[in-house]
mmCIF file of C-alpha atoms in Angstrom:
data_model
loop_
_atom_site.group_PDB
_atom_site.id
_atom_site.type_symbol
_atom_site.label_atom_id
_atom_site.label_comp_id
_atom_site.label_asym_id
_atom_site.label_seq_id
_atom_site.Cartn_x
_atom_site.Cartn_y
_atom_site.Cartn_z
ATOM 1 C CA UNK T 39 66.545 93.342 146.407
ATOM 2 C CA UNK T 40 69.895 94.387 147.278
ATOM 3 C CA UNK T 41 72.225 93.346 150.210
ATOM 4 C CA UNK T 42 72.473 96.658 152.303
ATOM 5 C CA UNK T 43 76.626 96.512 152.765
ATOM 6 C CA UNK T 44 77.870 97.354 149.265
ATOM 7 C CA UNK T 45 77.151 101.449 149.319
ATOM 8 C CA UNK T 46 77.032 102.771 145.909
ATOM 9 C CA UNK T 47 74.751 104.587 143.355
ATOM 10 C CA UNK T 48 75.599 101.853 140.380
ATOM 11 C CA UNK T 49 76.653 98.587 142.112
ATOM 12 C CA UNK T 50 74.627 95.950 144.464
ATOM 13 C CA UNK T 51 74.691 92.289 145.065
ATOM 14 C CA UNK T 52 71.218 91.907 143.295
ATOM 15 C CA UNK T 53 69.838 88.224 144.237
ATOM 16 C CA UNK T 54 67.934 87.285 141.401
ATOM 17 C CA UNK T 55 69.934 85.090 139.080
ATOM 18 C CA UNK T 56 69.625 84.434 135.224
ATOM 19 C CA UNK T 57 67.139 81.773 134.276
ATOM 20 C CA UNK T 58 69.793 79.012 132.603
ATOM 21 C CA UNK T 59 66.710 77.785 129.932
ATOM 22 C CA UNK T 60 65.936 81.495 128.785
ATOM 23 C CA UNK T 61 69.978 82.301 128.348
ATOM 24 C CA UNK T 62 70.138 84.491 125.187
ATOM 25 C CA UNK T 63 70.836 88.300 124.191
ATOM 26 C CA UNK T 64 69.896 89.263 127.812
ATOM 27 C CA UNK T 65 72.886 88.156 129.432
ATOM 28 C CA UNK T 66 74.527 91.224 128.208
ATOM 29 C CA UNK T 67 74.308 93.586 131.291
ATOM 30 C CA UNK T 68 75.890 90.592 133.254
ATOM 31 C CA UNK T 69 79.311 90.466 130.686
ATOM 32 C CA UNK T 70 82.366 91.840 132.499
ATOM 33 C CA UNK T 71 85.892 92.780 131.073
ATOM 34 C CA UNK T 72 89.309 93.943 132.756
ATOM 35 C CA UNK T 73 93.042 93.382 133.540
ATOM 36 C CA UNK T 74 94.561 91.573 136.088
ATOM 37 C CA UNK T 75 97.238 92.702 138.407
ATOM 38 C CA UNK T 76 100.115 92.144 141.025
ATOM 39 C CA UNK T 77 98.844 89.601 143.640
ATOM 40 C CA UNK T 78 96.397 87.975 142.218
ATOM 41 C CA UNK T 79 94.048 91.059 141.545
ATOM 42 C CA UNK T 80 91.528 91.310 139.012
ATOM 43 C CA UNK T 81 89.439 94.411 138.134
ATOM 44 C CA UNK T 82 86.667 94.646 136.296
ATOM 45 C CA UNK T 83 84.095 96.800 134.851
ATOM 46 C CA UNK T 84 80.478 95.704 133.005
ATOM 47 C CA UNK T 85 80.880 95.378 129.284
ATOM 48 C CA UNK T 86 78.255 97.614 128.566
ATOM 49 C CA UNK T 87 79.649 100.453 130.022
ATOM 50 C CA UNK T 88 81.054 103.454 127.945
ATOM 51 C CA UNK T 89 83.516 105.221 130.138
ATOM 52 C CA UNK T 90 82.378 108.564 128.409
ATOM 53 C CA UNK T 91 79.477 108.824 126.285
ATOM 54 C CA UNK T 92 76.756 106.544 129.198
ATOM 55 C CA UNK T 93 78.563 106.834 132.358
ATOM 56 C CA UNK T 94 76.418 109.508 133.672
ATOM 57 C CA UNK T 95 73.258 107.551 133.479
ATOM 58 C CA UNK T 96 74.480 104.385 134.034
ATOM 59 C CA UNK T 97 73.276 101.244 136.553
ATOM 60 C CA UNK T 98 74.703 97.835 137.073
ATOM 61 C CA UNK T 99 72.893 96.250 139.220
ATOM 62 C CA UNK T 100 73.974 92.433 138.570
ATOM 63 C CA UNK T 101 77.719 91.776 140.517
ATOM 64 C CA UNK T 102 78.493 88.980 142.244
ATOM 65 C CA UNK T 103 80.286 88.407 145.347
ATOM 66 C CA UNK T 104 82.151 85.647 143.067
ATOM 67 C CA UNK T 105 83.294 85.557 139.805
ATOM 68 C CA UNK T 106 83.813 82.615 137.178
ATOM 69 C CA UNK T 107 85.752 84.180 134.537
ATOM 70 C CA UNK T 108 88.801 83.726 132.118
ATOM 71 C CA UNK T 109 92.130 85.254 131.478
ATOM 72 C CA UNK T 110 93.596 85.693 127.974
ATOM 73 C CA UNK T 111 97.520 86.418 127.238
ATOM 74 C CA UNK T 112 97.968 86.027 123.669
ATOM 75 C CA UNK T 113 97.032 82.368 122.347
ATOM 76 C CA UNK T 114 96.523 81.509 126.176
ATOM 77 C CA UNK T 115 93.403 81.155 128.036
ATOM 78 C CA UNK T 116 93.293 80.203 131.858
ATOM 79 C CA UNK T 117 89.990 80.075 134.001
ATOM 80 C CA UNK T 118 90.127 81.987 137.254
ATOM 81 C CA UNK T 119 87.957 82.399 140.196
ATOM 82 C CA UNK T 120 88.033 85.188 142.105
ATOM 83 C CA UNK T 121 86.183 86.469 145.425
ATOM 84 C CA UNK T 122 85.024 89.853 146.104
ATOM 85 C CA UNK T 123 87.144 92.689 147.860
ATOM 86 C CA UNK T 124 85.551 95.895 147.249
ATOM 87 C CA UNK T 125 84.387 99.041 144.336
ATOM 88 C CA UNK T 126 86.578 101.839 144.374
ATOM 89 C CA UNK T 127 87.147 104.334 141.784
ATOM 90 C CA UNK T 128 90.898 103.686 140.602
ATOM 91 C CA UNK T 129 93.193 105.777 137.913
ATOM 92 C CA UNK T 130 95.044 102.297 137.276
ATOM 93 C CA UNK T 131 97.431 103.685 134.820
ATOM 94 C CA UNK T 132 98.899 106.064 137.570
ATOM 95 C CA UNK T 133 99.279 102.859 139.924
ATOM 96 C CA UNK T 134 100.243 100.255 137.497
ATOM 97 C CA UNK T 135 103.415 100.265 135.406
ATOM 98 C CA UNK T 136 101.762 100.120 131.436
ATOM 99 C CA UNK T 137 98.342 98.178 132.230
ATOM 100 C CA UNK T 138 96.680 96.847 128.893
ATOM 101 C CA UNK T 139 92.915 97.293 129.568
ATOM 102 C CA UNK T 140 93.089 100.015 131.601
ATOM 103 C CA UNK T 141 95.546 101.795 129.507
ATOM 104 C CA UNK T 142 94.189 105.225 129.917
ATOM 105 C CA UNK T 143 96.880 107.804 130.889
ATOM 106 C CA UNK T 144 94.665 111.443 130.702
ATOM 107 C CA UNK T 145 90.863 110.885 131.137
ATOM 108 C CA UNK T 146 90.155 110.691 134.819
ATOM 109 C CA UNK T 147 88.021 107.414 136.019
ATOM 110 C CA UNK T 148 84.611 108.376 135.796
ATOM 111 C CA UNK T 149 83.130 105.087 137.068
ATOM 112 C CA UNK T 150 83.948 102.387 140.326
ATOM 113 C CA UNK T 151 86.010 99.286 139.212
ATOM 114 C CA UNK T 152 85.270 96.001 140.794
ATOM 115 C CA UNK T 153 87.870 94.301 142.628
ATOM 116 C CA UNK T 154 88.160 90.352 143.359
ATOM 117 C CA UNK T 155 91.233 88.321 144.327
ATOM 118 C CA UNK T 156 91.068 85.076 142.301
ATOM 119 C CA UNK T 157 92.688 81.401 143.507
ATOM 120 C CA UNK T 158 94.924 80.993 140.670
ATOM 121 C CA UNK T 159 98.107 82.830 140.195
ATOM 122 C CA UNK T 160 97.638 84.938 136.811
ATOM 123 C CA UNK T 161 100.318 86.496 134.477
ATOM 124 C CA UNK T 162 99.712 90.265 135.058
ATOM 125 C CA UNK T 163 98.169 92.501 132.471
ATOM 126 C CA UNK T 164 95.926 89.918 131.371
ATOM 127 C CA UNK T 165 92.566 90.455 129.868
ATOM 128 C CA UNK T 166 90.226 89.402 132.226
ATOM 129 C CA UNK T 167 86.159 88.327 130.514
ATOM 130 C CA UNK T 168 83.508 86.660 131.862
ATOM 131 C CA UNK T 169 80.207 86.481 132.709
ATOM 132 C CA UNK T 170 77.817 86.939 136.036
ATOM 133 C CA UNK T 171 76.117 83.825 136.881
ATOM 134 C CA UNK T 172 77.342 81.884 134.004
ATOM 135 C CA UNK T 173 80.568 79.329 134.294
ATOM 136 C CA UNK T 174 82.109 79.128 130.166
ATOM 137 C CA UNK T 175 83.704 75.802 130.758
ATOM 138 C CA UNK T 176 85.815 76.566 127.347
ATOM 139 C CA UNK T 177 88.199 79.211 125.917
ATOM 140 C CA UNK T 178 89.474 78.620 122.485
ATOM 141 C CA UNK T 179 92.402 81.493 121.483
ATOM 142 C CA UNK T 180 93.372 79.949 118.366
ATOM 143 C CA UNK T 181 91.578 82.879 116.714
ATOM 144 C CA UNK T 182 93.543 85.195 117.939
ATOM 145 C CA UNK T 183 94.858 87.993 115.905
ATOM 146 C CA UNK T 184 92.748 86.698 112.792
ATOM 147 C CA UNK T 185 90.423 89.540 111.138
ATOM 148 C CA UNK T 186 86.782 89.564 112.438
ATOM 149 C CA UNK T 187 83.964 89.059 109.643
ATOM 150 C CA UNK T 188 81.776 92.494 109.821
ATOM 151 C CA UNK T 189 78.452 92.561 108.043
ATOM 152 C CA UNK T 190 77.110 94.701 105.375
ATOM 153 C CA UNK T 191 75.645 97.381 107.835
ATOM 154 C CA UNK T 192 78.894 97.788 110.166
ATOM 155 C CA UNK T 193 80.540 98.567 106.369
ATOM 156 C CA UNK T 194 78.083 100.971 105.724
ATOM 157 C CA UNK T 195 78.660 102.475 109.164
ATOM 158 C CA UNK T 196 82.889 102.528 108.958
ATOM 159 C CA UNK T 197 82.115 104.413 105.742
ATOM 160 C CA UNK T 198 79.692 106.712 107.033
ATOM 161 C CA UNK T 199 82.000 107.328 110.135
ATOM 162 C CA UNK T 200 85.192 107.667 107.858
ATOM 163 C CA UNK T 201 82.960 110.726 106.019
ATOM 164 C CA UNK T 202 81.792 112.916 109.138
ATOM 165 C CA UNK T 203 85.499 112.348 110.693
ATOM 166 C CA UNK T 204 86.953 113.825 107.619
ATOM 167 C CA UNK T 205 84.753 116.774 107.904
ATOM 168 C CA UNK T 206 85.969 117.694 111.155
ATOM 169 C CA UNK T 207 88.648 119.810 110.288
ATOM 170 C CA UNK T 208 89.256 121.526 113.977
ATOM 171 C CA UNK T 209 91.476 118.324 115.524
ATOM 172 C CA UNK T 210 94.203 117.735 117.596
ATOM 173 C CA UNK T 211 94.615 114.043 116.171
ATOM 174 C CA UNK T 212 95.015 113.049 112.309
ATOM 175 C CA UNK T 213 92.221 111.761 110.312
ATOM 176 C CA UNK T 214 90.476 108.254 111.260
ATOM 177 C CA UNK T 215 91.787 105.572 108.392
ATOM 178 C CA UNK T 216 89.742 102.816 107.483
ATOM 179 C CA UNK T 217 92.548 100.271 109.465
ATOM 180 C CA UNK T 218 90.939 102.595 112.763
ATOM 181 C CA UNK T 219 87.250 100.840 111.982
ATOM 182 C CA UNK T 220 85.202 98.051 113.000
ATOM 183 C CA UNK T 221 86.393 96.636 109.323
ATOM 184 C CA UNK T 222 89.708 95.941 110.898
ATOM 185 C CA UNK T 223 88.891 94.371 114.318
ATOM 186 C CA UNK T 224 90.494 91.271 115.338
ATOM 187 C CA UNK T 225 89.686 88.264 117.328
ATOM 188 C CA UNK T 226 91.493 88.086 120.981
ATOM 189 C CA UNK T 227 89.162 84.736 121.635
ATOM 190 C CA UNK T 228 86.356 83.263 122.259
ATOM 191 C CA UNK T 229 84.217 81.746 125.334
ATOM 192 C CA UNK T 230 81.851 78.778 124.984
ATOM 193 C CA UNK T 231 78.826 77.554 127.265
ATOM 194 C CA UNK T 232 78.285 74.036 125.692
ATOM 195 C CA UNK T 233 75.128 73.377 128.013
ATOM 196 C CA UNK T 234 73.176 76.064 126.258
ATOM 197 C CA UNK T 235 75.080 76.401 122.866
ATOM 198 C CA UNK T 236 76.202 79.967 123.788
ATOM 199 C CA UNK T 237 79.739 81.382 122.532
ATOM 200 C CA UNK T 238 81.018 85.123 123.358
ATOM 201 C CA UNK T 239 83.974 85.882 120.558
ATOM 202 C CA UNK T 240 86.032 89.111 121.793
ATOM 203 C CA UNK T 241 87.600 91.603 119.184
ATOM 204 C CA UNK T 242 89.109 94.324 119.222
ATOM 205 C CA UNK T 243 90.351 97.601 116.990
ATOM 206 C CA UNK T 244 92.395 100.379 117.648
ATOM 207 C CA UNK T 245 90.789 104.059 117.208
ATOM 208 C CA UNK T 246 90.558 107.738 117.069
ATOM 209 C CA UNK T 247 88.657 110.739 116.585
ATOM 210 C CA UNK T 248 88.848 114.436 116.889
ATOM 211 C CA UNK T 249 90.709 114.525 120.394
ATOM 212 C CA UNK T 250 90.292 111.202 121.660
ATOM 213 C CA UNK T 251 92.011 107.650 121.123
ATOM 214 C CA UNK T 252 92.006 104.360 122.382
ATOM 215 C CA UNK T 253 90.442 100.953 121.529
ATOM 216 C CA UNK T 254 87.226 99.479 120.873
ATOM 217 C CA UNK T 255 86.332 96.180 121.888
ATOM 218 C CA UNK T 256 83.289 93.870 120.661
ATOM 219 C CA UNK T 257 81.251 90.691 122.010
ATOM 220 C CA UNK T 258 79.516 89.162 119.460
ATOM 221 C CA UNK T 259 77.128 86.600 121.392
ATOM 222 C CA UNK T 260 76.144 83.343 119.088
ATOM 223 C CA UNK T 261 73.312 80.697 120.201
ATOM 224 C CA UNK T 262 73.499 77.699 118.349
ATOM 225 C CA UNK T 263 75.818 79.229 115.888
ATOM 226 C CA UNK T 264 73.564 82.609 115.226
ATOM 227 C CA UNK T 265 74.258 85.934 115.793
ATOM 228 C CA UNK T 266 72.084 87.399 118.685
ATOM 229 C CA UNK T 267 73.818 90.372 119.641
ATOM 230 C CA UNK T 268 76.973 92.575 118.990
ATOM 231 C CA UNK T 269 77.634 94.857 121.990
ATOM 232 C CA UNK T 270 80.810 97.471 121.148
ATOM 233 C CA UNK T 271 82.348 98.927 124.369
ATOM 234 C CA UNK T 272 84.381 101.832 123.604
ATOM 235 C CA UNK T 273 87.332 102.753 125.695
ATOM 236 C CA UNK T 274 88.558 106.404 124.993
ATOM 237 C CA UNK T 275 91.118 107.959 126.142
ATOM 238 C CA UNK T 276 91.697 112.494 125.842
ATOM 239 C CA UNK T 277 91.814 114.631 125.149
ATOM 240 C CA UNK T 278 94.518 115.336 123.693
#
């Protein structure tokens, strides 16, 4: 069920909450990322959405009218709390004077943008992550800038993606190097949920392809020190 004030084909304030002794991989529609601004303004968007290749088809049906969240400058984390103002479909670079998220200066927003004012006075352009429902009680940033560990398929991947961009001779931008890969993300930091032994690391790489640029970031979610889930969110920008 859905509260009928927030009008919108993606968004509603959907009531049923995640079940704390079944957290896992499923919290992943829940993850939120974005920037903060002047004010005390935070915007966010779900994790999981691609703001080119699954924006037609997607639904996010799991916002909450409050948010629990952190935001990351550098080797700082500070914990935030923000209230609900409103969705509205924003072209923040054309606002804001050189945001970092939302960095894109051509492609059009394609997708609303979820706005909460927090408590806490925040250092603008700060990366903004959290999660629905869930309170991380710890951010630890001392990984920041150090190279993330990929895994034998995500090599075999960079490579294969290296090959079919260097086939694609018909470009406005140079050809991908392996530094523009997964094999060369880096941490920003990581969230931890001691309760259930959850951790969210964040990464991130710089990228390019035929027409379009911009960066890639990754959640790699860990229970009890596993790997359950690596979720890539790719934020393009073009075309140029």
């Amino acid at each position: 069920m859905c509260d009928s004030d927030l009008e919108s084909n993606s968004y509603c304030f959907n009531k049923d909450k995640i079940d704390s002794r079944e957290i896992g991989a499923n919290i992943s529609p829940n993850i939120f990322i974005g920037e903060s601004f002047e004010n005390n303004l935070v915007l966010v968007e779900p994790f999981e959405f691609d703001n080119h290749d699954h924006a037609n088809n997607f639904k996010f049906f799991n916002i909450r009218r409050t948010i629990s969240a952190f935001a990351f400058q550098t080797l700082n984390a500070q914990k935030i709390n923000g209230k609900f103002i409103e969705h509205s479909r924003l072209h923040l670079s054309k606002i804001y004077d050189r945001p970092k998220y939302f960095n894109m200066t051509i492609s059009e927003p394609i997708f609303e943008l979820l706005k909460y004012k927090t408590n806490e006075n925040i250092i603008n352009n700060s990366i903004v992550f959290g999660v629905f429902d869930l309170d991380f009680e710890k951010a630890d940033c001392s990984i920041f800038g150090k190279k993330r560990p990929y895994t034998k398929e995500e090599y075999k991947e960079a490579l294969e993606e290296l090959k079919e961009d260097h086939q694609s001779t018909d470009r406005t931008l140079d050809f991908k190097s392996p530094e523009e890969t997964i094999l060369n993300a880096r941490f920003i930091c990581k969230i931890q949920y001691s309760a259930v032994k959850l951790e969210i690391l964040l990464s991130s790489f710089n990228t390019k392809g035929m027409e379009y640029a911009g960066t890639v970031y990754i959640a790699d979610l860990y229970k009890d020190k596993k790997l359950i889930k690596t979720i890539q969110k790719y934020n393009y920008d073009g075309p140029y």
